[in-house]
Tab-separated table of C-alpha atoms and ligand atoms in Angstrom:
chain	number	residue	atom	x	y	z
A	258	MET	CA	53.080	-86.331	52.577
A	259	ASP	CA	55.116	-83.049	53.123
A	260	LEU	CA	52.471	-80.676	51.714
A	261	PRO	CA	49.152	-79.459	53.257
A	262	LYS	CA	45.947	-81.095	52.110
A	263	GLY	CA	44.520	-79.352	48.897
A	264	LEU	CA	47.774	-77.470	48.641
A	265	ALA	CA	46.295	-74.974	51.252
A	266	GLY	CA	48.636	-72.045	51.602
A	267	VAL	CA	51.314	-73.404	49.300
A	268	VAL	CA	52.584	-70.738	46.749
A	269	ILE	CA	53.068	-72.307	43.503
A	270	ALA	CA	53.906	-69.675	40.930
A	271	ASP	CA	54.366	-65.948	40.428
A	272	THR	CA	51.544	-63.700	39.072
A	273	ALA	CA	51.153	-60.067	38.483
A	274	ILE	CA	47.439	-60.395	37.867
A	275	SER	CA	45.944	-60.347	41.341
A	276	SER	CA	46.629	-60.881	45.042
A	277	THR	CA	44.655	-61.777	48.085
A	278	LYS	CA	47.366	-60.751	50.417
A	279	ASN	CA	46.406	-59.225	53.774
A	280	ASP	CA	42.784	-60.330	53.309
A	281	MET	CA	42.421	-57.784	50.466
A	282	LEU	CA	41.819	-58.621	46.886
A	283	THR	CA	43.861	-56.528	44.603
A	284	TYR	CA	43.888	-56.472	40.881
A	285	ALA	CA	47.318	-55.655	39.267
A	286	GLY	CA	48.058	-53.276	42.146
A	287	TYR	CA	44.474	-51.700	42.634
A	288	PRO	CA	42.622	-52.784	45.743
A	289	ILE	CA	39.038	-53.618	45.001
A	290	THR	CA	38.068	-51.007	47.391
A	291	GLU	CA	39.809	-48.426	45.250
A	292	LEU	CA	38.115	-49.756	41.891
A	293	ILE	CA	34.693	-49.863	43.621
A	294	ALA	CA	35.092	-46.409	45.078
A	295	ASN	CA	35.953	-45.014	41.637
A	296	ASN	CA	33.099	-46.770	39.796
A	297	VAL	CA	35.603	-48.562	37.556
A	298	PRO	CA	33.612	-49.989	34.610
A	299	TYR	CA	33.949	-53.875	34.293
A	300	GLU	CA	35.600	-53.348	30.793
A	301	ALA	CA	38.357	-51.199	32.358
A	302	VAL	CA	38.913	-54.022	34.893
A	303	VAL	CA	39.102	-56.569	32.049
A	304	PHE	CA	41.795	-54.360	30.447
A	305	LEU	CA	43.440	-54.019	33.686
A	306	LEU	CA	43.660	-57.635	34.348
A	307	TRP	CA	44.964	-58.427	30.715
A	308	HIS	CA	47.510	-55.606	30.557
A	309	GLN	CA	48.172	-54.824	34.138
A	310	ARG	CA	47.427	-51.221	33.870
A	311	LEU	CA	44.209	-49.263	33.544
A	312	PRO	CA	43.200	-48.091	30.008
A	313	THR	CA	43.269	-44.378	28.835
A	314	ASN	CA	39.811	-42.935	28.127
A	315	ALA	CA	40.491	-43.577	24.332
A	316	GLU	CA	41.651	-47.111	24.916
A	317	LEU	CA	38.438	-47.867	27.040
A	318	LYS	CA	36.196	-46.354	24.385
A	319	ASN	CA	38.034	-48.530	21.785
A	320	PHE	CA	37.909	-51.637	23.900
A	321	ARG	CA	34.116	-51.206	24.725
A	322	ALA	CA	33.480	-50.908	20.962
A	323	ALA	CA	35.526	-53.908	20.100
A	324	LEU	CA	33.661	-55.870	22.826
A	325	PHE	CA	30.349	-54.717	21.533
A	326	ALA	CA	31.312	-55.712	17.944
A	327	GLU	CA	31.881	-59.197	19.189
A	328	MET	CA	28.464	-59.689	21.048
A	329	GLU	CA	26.970	-61.769	18.455
A	330	LEU	CA	27.163	-65.338	17.481
A	331	ALA	CA	27.572	-66.856	14.039
A	332	PRO	CA	24.414	-68.419	12.556
A	333	ASP	CA	25.733	-71.888	12.436
A	334	PHE	CA	26.950	-71.694	16.100
A	335	LEU	CA	23.575	-70.358	16.996
A	336	ASP	CA	21.770	-73.241	15.502
A	337	THR	CA	23.830	-75.588	17.408
A	338	LEU	CA	23.109	-73.716	20.637
A	339	LYS	CA	19.419	-73.920	19.877
A	340	LYS	CA	19.865	-77.725	19.702
A	341	ILE	CA	22.045	-77.858	22.769
A	342	SER	CA	19.714	-75.538	24.766
A	343	LYS	CA	16.916	-78.058	24.253
A	344	ILE	CA	18.752	-80.663	26.239
A	345	GLN	CA	17.563	-80.720	29.870
A	346	ARG	CA	20.962	-80.361	31.535
A	347	HIS	CA	22.292	-77.872	33.953
A	348	PRO	CA	23.258	-74.506	32.121
A	349	MET	CA	26.778	-74.924	33.336
A	350	SER	CA	26.992	-78.180	31.421
A	351	LEU	CA	25.417	-76.295	28.322
A	352	LEU	CA	28.001	-73.606	28.651
A	353	ARG	CA	30.839	-76.137	28.898
A	354	THR	CA	29.765	-77.871	25.847
A	355	SER	CA	29.266	-74.503	23.941
A	356	VAL	CA	32.614	-73.084	24.841
A	357	SER	CA	34.185	-76.316	23.696
A	358	PHE	CA	32.065	-76.201	20.483
A	359	LEU	CA	33.035	-72.450	19.864
A	360	GLY	CA	36.614	-73.530	19.974
A	361	SER	CA	35.933	-76.081	17.184
A	362	THR	CA	34.331	-73.467	15.045
A	363	GLU	CA	37.051	-70.841	15.525
A	364	SER	CA	38.695	-70.447	12.026
A	365	LYS	CA	41.459	-67.835	13.090
A	366	ALA	CA	44.897	-69.154	13.949
A	367	GLU	CA	45.059	-66.865	16.856
A	368	SER	CA	42.058	-66.804	19.251
A	369	ASN	CA	41.024	-63.396	20.249
A	370	ALA	CA	40.395	-62.710	23.880
A	371	THR	CA	38.161	-59.798	23.237
A	372	ALA	CA	35.852	-62.001	21.143
A	373	ILE	CA	35.862	-64.805	23.731
A	374	GLN	CA	34.997	-62.371	26.602
A	375	ALA	CA	32.033	-61.060	24.556
A	376	LYS	CA	30.846	-64.410	23.068
A	377	MET	CA	30.793	-66.022	26.658
A	378	LEU	CA	28.079	-63.347	27.652
A	379	MET	CA	26.360	-64.066	24.544
A	380	ILE	CA	26.350	-67.802	24.989
A	381	VAL	CA	24.828	-67.493	28.540
A	382	ALA	CA	22.312	-64.914	27.488
A	383	MET	CA	21.217	-67.334	24.597
A	384	ILE	CA	21.001	-70.248	26.742
A	385	VAL	CA	18.682	-68.397	29.127
A	386	ARG	CA	16.459	-67.004	26.360
A	387	LEU	CA	16.372	-70.235	24.372
A	388	ARG	CA	15.476	-72.300	27.443
A	389	ALA	CA	12.656	-70.032	28.278
A	390	GLY	CA	11.370	-70.147	24.827
A	391	LYS	CA	11.966	-66.535	24.339
A	392	LYS	CA	13.483	-64.706	21.361
A	393	PRO	CA	17.278	-64.029	21.608
A	394	LEU	CA	17.968	-60.396	22.038
A	395	LYS	CA	20.501	-58.198	20.218
A	396	ALA	CA	23.110	-56.370	22.328
A	397	ARG	CA	22.399	-52.715	22.510
A	398	ARG	CA	25.392	-50.258	21.629
A	399	LYS	CA	24.286	-47.610	24.150
A	400	LEU	CA	24.719	-49.996	26.983
A	401	ASP	CA	28.148	-50.953	28.579
A	402	PHE	CA	29.056	-54.615	29.366
A	403	ALA	CA	27.083	-54.685	32.597
A	404	GLY	CA	24.179	-53.063	31.139
A	405	ASN	CA	24.026	-55.367	28.166
A	406	PHE	CA	24.460	-58.430	30.474
A	407	VAL	CA	21.390	-57.362	32.438
A	408	TYR	CA	19.371	-56.613	29.321
A	409	LEU	CA	20.405	-59.817	27.387
A	410	LEU	CA	19.573	-62.031	30.468
A	411	THR	CA	16.280	-60.314	31.457
A	412	GLY	CA	14.931	-58.450	28.659
A	413	LYS	CA	14.974	-55.390	30.880
A	414	VAL	CA	17.199	-52.265	30.372
A	415	PRO	CA	18.512	-51.690	33.817
A	416	SER	CA	18.130	-48.383	35.609
A	417	ALA	CA	21.372	-46.254	35.916
A	418	ALA	CA	21.501	-47.318	39.579
A	419	GLU	CA	21.078	-50.947	38.846
A	420	ASN	CA	23.511	-50.966	35.929
A	421	ASP	CA	26.187	-49.390	38.351
A	422	LEU	CA	25.398	-52.021	40.980
A	423	PHE	CA	25.627	-54.991	38.543
A	424	ASN	CA	28.948	-53.508	37.213
A	425	LYS	CA	30.403	-53.790	40.595
A	426	VAL	CA	29.124	-57.243	41.165
A	427	LEU	CA	30.955	-58.261	37.894
A	428	LEU	CA	34.021	-56.394	39.127
A	429	LEU	CA	34.219	-58.374	42.207
A	430	HIS	CA	33.993	-61.548	40.495
A	431	ALA	CA	36.584	-60.728	37.725
A	432	ASP	CA	39.607	-62.472	39.233
A	433	HIS	CA	40.858	-64.160	42.437
A	434	GLU	CA	44.358	-65.309	41.885
A	435	PHE	CA	44.881	-69.116	42.165
A	436	ASN	CA	41.372	-70.334	42.913
A	437	ALA	CA	40.440	-73.795	41.657
A	438	SER	CA	39.105	-72.925	38.201
A	439	THR	CA	42.055	-70.421	37.439
A	440	PHE	CA	44.512	-72.948	38.489
A	441	THR	CA	42.895	-75.533	36.371
A	442	ALA	CA	42.961	-73.132	33.318
A	443	ARG	CA	46.611	-72.622	34.103
A	444	VAL	CA	47.471	-76.211	34.190
A	445	ALA	CA	45.796	-76.595	30.765
A	446	ALA	CA	47.713	-73.506	29.612
A	447	SER	CA	50.899	-74.851	30.793
A	448	THR	CA	50.699	-77.802	28.260
A	449	ASN	CA	50.226	-75.034	25.597
A	450	ALA	CA	46.575	-76.044	24.888
A	451	ASP	CA	44.475	-73.509	23.030
A	452	GLU	CA	42.466	-70.751	25.062
A	453	TYR	CA	39.085	-72.742	24.382
A	454	SER	CA	40.486	-75.945	25.928
A	455	CYS	CA	41.703	-74.003	28.904
A	456	LEU	CA	38.424	-72.181	29.438
A	457	THR	CA	36.450	-75.382	29.223
A	458	ALA	CA	38.635	-76.849	31.808
A	459	ALA	CA	38.053	-73.841	33.958
A	460	ILE	CA	34.243	-74.085	33.599
A	461	CYS	CA	34.315	-77.572	34.656
A	462	ALA	CA	36.218	-76.517	37.816
A	463	LEU	CA	34.016	-73.671	38.489
A	464	LYS	CA	30.764	-75.849	38.255
A	465	GLY	CA	31.332	-77.788	41.450
A	466	PRO	CA	29.387	-76.452	44.775
A	467	LEU	CA	32.737	-76.009	46.705
A	468	HIS	CA	33.617	-73.339	44.126
A	469	GLY	CA	31.408	-71.328	41.771
A	470	GLY	CA	28.495	-73.537	42.075
A	471	ALA	CA	28.054	-72.637	45.664
A	472	ASN	CA	26.000	-69.516	44.582
A	473	GLU	CA	23.144	-71.657	43.352
A	474	GLN	CA	23.236	-73.808	46.343
A	475	VAL	CA	22.865	-70.843	48.679
A	476	TYR	CA	19.625	-69.815	46.982
A	477	LEU	CA	18.508	-73.567	47.276
A	478	LEU	CA	19.330	-73.556	50.878
A	479	LEU	CA	17.380	-70.325	51.729
A	480	ASP	CA	14.472	-71.743	49.781
A	481	GLY	CA	14.765	-74.969	51.638
A	482	ILE	CA	14.633	-73.128	54.826
A	483	ARG	CA	11.646	-71.178	53.775
A	484	SER	CA	9.541	-74.096	52.724
A	485	SER	CA	10.590	-76.498	55.537
A	486	GLY	CA	8.569	-74.783	58.328
A	487	GLN	CA	11.670	-75.083	60.566
A	488	THR	CA	13.604	-72.385	62.285
A	489	VAL	CA	16.983	-71.478	60.873
A	490	ALA	CA	18.638	-73.122	64.022
A	491	GLU	CA	16.578	-76.390	63.385
A	492	TYR	CA	17.337	-76.478	59.715
A	493	LEU	CA	21.129	-75.752	59.859
A	494	GLY	CA	21.647	-77.476	63.215
A	495	SER	CA	20.677	-80.803	61.831
A	496	ARG	CA	22.796	-80.404	58.780
A	497	LEU	CA	25.756	-79.272	60.687
A	498	ALA	CA	25.068	-82.225	63.011
A	499	ASN	CA	25.398	-84.454	59.888
A	500	HIS	CA	28.727	-82.794	59.041
A	501	GLU	CA	27.233	-81.220	55.972
A	502	LYS	CA	28.883	-77.998	54.654
A	503	ILE	CA	26.624	-74.986	54.475
A	504	MET	CA	27.251	-73.311	51.147
A	505	GLY	CA	28.278	-69.718	50.917
A	506	PHE	CA	30.305	-69.941	53.960
A	507	GLY	CA	34.084	-70.250	54.760
A	508	HIS	CA	37.033	-69.640	52.446
A	509	ARG	CA	40.360	-71.264	51.874
A	510	ILE	CA	42.158	-67.805	51.983
A	511	TYR	CA	39.909	-65.456	53.846
A	512	LYS	CA	39.690	-66.634	57.500
A	513	HIS	CA	38.469	-63.300	58.775
A	514	GLY	CA	35.854	-62.688	56.102
A	515	ASP	CA	35.739	-62.262	52.410
A	516	PRO	CA	36.317	-58.594	51.414
A	517	ARG	CA	33.954	-59.117	48.368
A	518	ALA	CA	31.116	-60.310	50.723
A	519	PHE	CA	31.358	-57.075	52.554
A	520	TYR	CA	30.219	-55.052	49.325
A	521	LEU	CA	27.690	-57.733	48.113
A	522	HIS	CA	25.990	-57.752	51.497
A	523	ASP	CA	25.076	-54.049	50.940
A	524	TYR	CA	24.242	-54.660	47.264
A	525	ALA	CA	22.034	-57.609	48.205
A	526	LYS	CA	20.162	-55.232	50.733
A	527	ILE	CA	19.626	-52.567	48.185
A	528	MET	CA	18.231	-55.071	45.598
A	529	ALA	CA	16.017	-56.765	48.202
A	530	GLN	CA	14.461	-53.325	49.324
A	531	HIS	CA	13.952	-52.414	45.728
A	532	TYR	CA	12.463	-55.805	44.598
A	533	ASP	CA	10.473	-56.467	47.782
A	534	GLN	CA	12.644	-59.431	48.912
A	535	MET	CA	13.517	-58.281	52.270
A	536	ALA	CA	11.974	-61.413	53.797
A	537	LEU	CA	14.733	-63.343	51.695
A	538	PHE	CA	17.513	-60.940	52.806
A	539	ASN	CA	16.408	-61.119	56.428
A	540	LEU	CA	16.428	-64.815	56.369
A	541	ALA	CA	19.995	-64.743	54.818
A	542	GLU	CA	21.100	-62.609	57.684
A	543	ALA	CA	19.654	-64.957	60.234
A	544	VAL	CA	21.629	-67.714	58.455
A	545	ALA	CA	24.766	-65.694	58.562
A	546	ALA	CA	24.207	-64.881	62.335
A	547	TYR	CA	23.826	-68.541	63.170
A	548	MET	CA	26.914	-69.613	61.074
A	549	TRP	CA	28.982	-67.031	62.904
A	550	GLN	CA	27.560	-67.941	66.454
A	551	THR	CA	27.905	-71.759	65.848
A	552	LYS	CA	30.982	-72.290	63.503
A	553	GLN	CA	32.712	-68.668	63.487
A	554	LEU	CA	32.279	-68.901	59.764
A	555	LYS	CA	31.552	-65.786	57.656
A	556	PRO	CA	29.819	-65.482	54.185
A	557	ASN	CA	31.858	-65.644	51.233
A	558	VAL	CA	31.404	-64.056	47.640
A	559	ASP	CA	28.593	-66.528	46.729
A	560	PHE	CA	26.358	-65.891	49.766
A	561	TYR	CA	25.007	-62.443	48.923
A	562	ALA	CA	25.540	-62.673	45.146
A	563	ALA	CA	22.687	-65.353	45.110
A	564	ILE	CA	20.314	-62.801	46.583
A	565	ILE	CA	21.360	-60.061	44.012
A	566	TYR	CA	20.956	-62.537	41.034
A	567	HIS	CA	17.438	-63.665	42.270
A	568	CYS	CA	16.397	-60.032	42.640
A	569	LEU	CA	17.301	-59.623	39.111
A	570	GLY	CA	14.830	-62.266	38.147
A	571	VAL	CA	17.321	-64.792	37.141
A	572	SER	CA	16.691	-68.447	37.678
A	573	HIS	CA	18.962	-69.994	40.213
A	574	ASP	CA	20.739	-72.364	37.684
A	575	ILE	CA	22.084	-69.351	35.909
A	576	PHE	CA	23.840	-67.876	38.823
A	577	THR	CA	26.993	-69.816	38.257
A	578	PRO	CA	27.058	-69.165	34.437
A	579	ILE	CA	26.843	-65.493	35.454
A	580	PHE	CA	30.022	-66.009	37.660
A	581	ALA	CA	31.670	-67.800	34.729
A	582	VAL	CA	31.100	-64.859	32.345
A	583	SER	CA	32.619	-62.330	34.681
A	584	ARG	CA	35.522	-64.724	35.701
A	585	THR	CA	36.411	-65.247	31.989
A	586	ALA	CA	38.405	-61.927	32.298
A	587	GLY	CA	40.702	-63.289	34.927
A	588	TRP	CA	40.751	-66.747	33.319
A	589	LEU	CA	42.038	-65.225	30.047
A	590	ALA	CA	44.715	-63.107	31.859
A	591	HIS	CA	45.967	-66.203	33.653
A	592	ILE	CA	46.036	-68.361	30.586
A	593	ARG	CA	48.182	-65.614	28.779
A	594	GLU	CA	50.404	-65.252	31.739
A	595	GLN	CA	51.015	-68.918	32.053
A	596	LYS	CA	51.613	-69.488	28.394
A	597	ALA	CA	54.197	-66.597	28.569
A	598	ALA	CA	56.055	-68.246	31.446
A	599	SER	CA	56.246	-71.292	29.302
A	600	TYR	CA	56.829	-74.172	31.737
A	601	LEU	CA	54.769	-77.300	32.373
A	602	ILE	CA	52.757	-77.532	35.602
A	603	ARG	CA	53.140	-81.218	36.495
A	604	PRO	CA	53.450	-81.993	40.254
A	605	SER	CA	54.130	-85.405	41.641
A	606	SER	CA	51.887	-87.519	43.956
A	607	HIS	CA	52.502	-89.347	47.037
A	608	TYR	CA	51.622	-92.972	46.102
A	609	THR	CA	49.896	-94.857	48.895
A	610	GLY	CA	49.599	-98.319	47.218
A	611	VAL	CA	52.172	-101.131	47.045
A	612	TYR	CA	54.666	-102.118	44.555
A	613	ASP	CA	55.658	-105.237	42.548
A	614	LYS	CA	52.435	-107.093	42.586
A	615	LYS	CA	52.278	-110.159	40.285
A	616	VAL	CA	49.213	-111.168	38.112
A	617	PRO	CA	47.986	-114.520	39.705
A	618	SER	CA	48.489	-117.379	37.336
A	619	GLU	CA	45.024	-118.740	37.849
A	620	LEU	CA	43.346	-115.536	36.378
A	621	GLN	CA	42.130	-115.860	32.794
A	622	LEU	CA	42.245	-112.249	31.883
A	623	SER	CA	42.878	-112.797	28.201
A	624	ASP	CA	41.702	-115.119	25.521
A	625	LEU	CA	44.795	-114.199	23.523
A	626	THR	CA	47.904	-116.424	23.976
A	627	PRO	CA	51.070	-114.299	23.720
A	628	ARG	CA	52.464	-114.333	20.173
A	629	PRO	CA	55.366	-112.643	18.822
A	630	PHE	CA	54.897	-109.669	16.486
A	631	LYS	CA	55.839	-110.514	12.844
A	632	GLN	CA	57.565	-108.097	10.656
A	633	GLU	CA	56.560	-107.900	6.979
A	634	GLY	CA	58.452	-110.663	5.526
A	635	GLY	CA	58.113	-113.050	8.380
A	636	ALA	CA	60.749	-112.243	10.932
A	637	ALA	CA	59.536	-112.011	14.590
A	638	LEU	CA	59.892	-108.450	16.176
B	181	LIG	C1	35.385	-72.960	50.651
B	181	LIG	C2	35.858	-74.170	51.532
B	181	LIG	C3	36.054	-75.423	50.632
B	181	LIG	C4	37.179	-73.879	52.152
B	181	LIG	O1	37.661	-74.852	52.735
B	181	LIG	P1	38.940	-75.127	53.601
B	181	LIG	O2	39.763	-73.883	53.763
B	181	LIG	O3	39.589	-76.221	52.933
B	181	LIG	O4	38.390	-75.451	55.040
B	181	LIG	P2	37.937	-76.795	55.387
B	181	LIG	O5	36.926	-77.330	54.473
B	181	LIG	O6	39.079	-77.616	55.596
B	181	LIG	O7	37.177	-76.539	56.699
B	181	LIG	C5	37.729	-76.322	57.991
B	181	LIG	C6	36.732	-76.465	59.022
B	181	LIG	O8	35.665	-75.582	58.770
B	181	LIG	C7	34.502	-76.453	58.495
B	181	LIG	N1	33.814	-75.705	57.512
B	181	LIG	C8	34.409	-74.962	56.528
B	181	LIG	N2	33.418	-74.381	55.827
B	181	LIG	C9	32.242	-74.904	56.243
B	181	LIG	C10	30.831	-74.686	55.762
B	181	LIG	N3	30.566	-73.938	54.746
B	181	LIG	N4	29.981	-75.301	56.504
B	181	LIG	C11	30.254	-75.981	57.638
B	181	LIG	N5	31.408	-76.154	57.933
B	181	LIG	C12	32.461	-75.644	57.277
B	181	LIG	C13	34.942	-77.649	58.002
B	181	LIG	O9	34.025	-78.614	58.242
B	181	LIG	C14	36.096	-77.918	58.887
B	181	LIG	O10	35.779	-78.377	60.173
B	181	LIG	P3	36.567	-79.518	60.936
B	181	LIG	O11	37.863	-78.774	61.174
B	181	LIG	O12	35.753	-79.668	62.324
B	181	LIG	O13	36.641	-80.658	60.130
B	181	LIG	C15	34.878	-74.435	52.605
B	181	LIG	O14	34.704	-73.342	53.563
B	181	LIG	C16	33.607	-74.807	52.165
B	181	LIG	O15	33.290	-75.951	51.636
B	181	LIG	N6	32.538	-73.888	51.926
B	181	LIG	C17	31.226	-74.204	51.366
B	181	LIG	C18	31.444	-74.023	49.919
B	181	LIG	C19	31.549	-72.547	49.377
B	181	LIG	O16	30.800	-71.800	49.874
B	181	LIG	N7	32.358	-72.479	48.437
B	181	LIG	C20	32.542	-71.246	47.861
B	181	LIG	C21	33.880	-70.697	48.269
B	181	LIG	S1	34.192	-69.036	47.700
């Protein structure tokens, strides 16, 4: 085969949405460092990804209001969600089914990206609340997207500082050029499938532990070390000796460190200090130090995000759904871009089997003796 395994390093299409060139994540020309330094709200980042320009103040106000107006679920849909939430499956599976179902209930001819973005948040929040046997909450007009996100998940209105920090976490997850889930969404979009089908496909790809599912696995790893009674070196050493991957480390693109993890490290520390979780944060630091010493691997976006979500009081199986809500912005931008480009993504494979096999005559695979089709009127086809 001529291409590298897993298409590593292969550029397969043009995009104006985001870039990871020079180990820096850039959204439509704005490096994340610039967006973070200017406290750009998540809503403005969504607008940026969809329009490749930042909104004016008036546009941001209108967009925020439009998102808020969509932060509710129709009673029929909610009834189904209540039934789905009783099924003891991973919340990512429930989210996948819910988004697919939302597409089936959509009556408008054209799906509305603003509505989808808002409803993704509502679905995840509803799953959390319903599974915990708690009353679903209504979004609050005074809160921005990040503030409503924290409120709807936890029932606590975040402090200004916490709201700001969570906004930055959402910003850092909003897009990431041709990662596995976005690529999956684009493949579906290239066939001209509807947005809900493309998003459902993206959620399936995000779910796996080598992609978005890694953040949950990071928490389980840290918890596993804590309860094992082993040292970090003993615990990780035996896993590495077994050729196991340690979740939250390594990256296909960033071989010198994930720029998002640089920020998330500091946010995780702030949250851990505030929520009395420094023991967990220090354990994570020890894991990171060991991984660097032994494998020269650095933490990726999922490593410190796990600590932040844990500090917020969210159960570990909701970590990946949080990622999905944030990444919906990027998925929708890429689906739109791919549809506008209007070509089918359909690569070829290198077949490693043999050709021209014959079915052995002694095999009795069918009870049917071959018969010619008869046309109406009797003539054989
Ligand atoms: C993200 C990931 C799939 C990128 O993989 P990649 O660029 O294809 O790199 P490879 O999987 O080929 O790994 C290259 C080498 O580093 C090792 N490696 C990479 N990530 C590792 C990890 N997290 N733990 C242990 N070893 C790792 C591989 O075993 C391989 O070693 P080898 O050359 O001795 O076989 C990989 O780093 C990984 O599986 N990480 C854990 C899952 C994760 O955190 N995913 C979220 C990504 S944002």
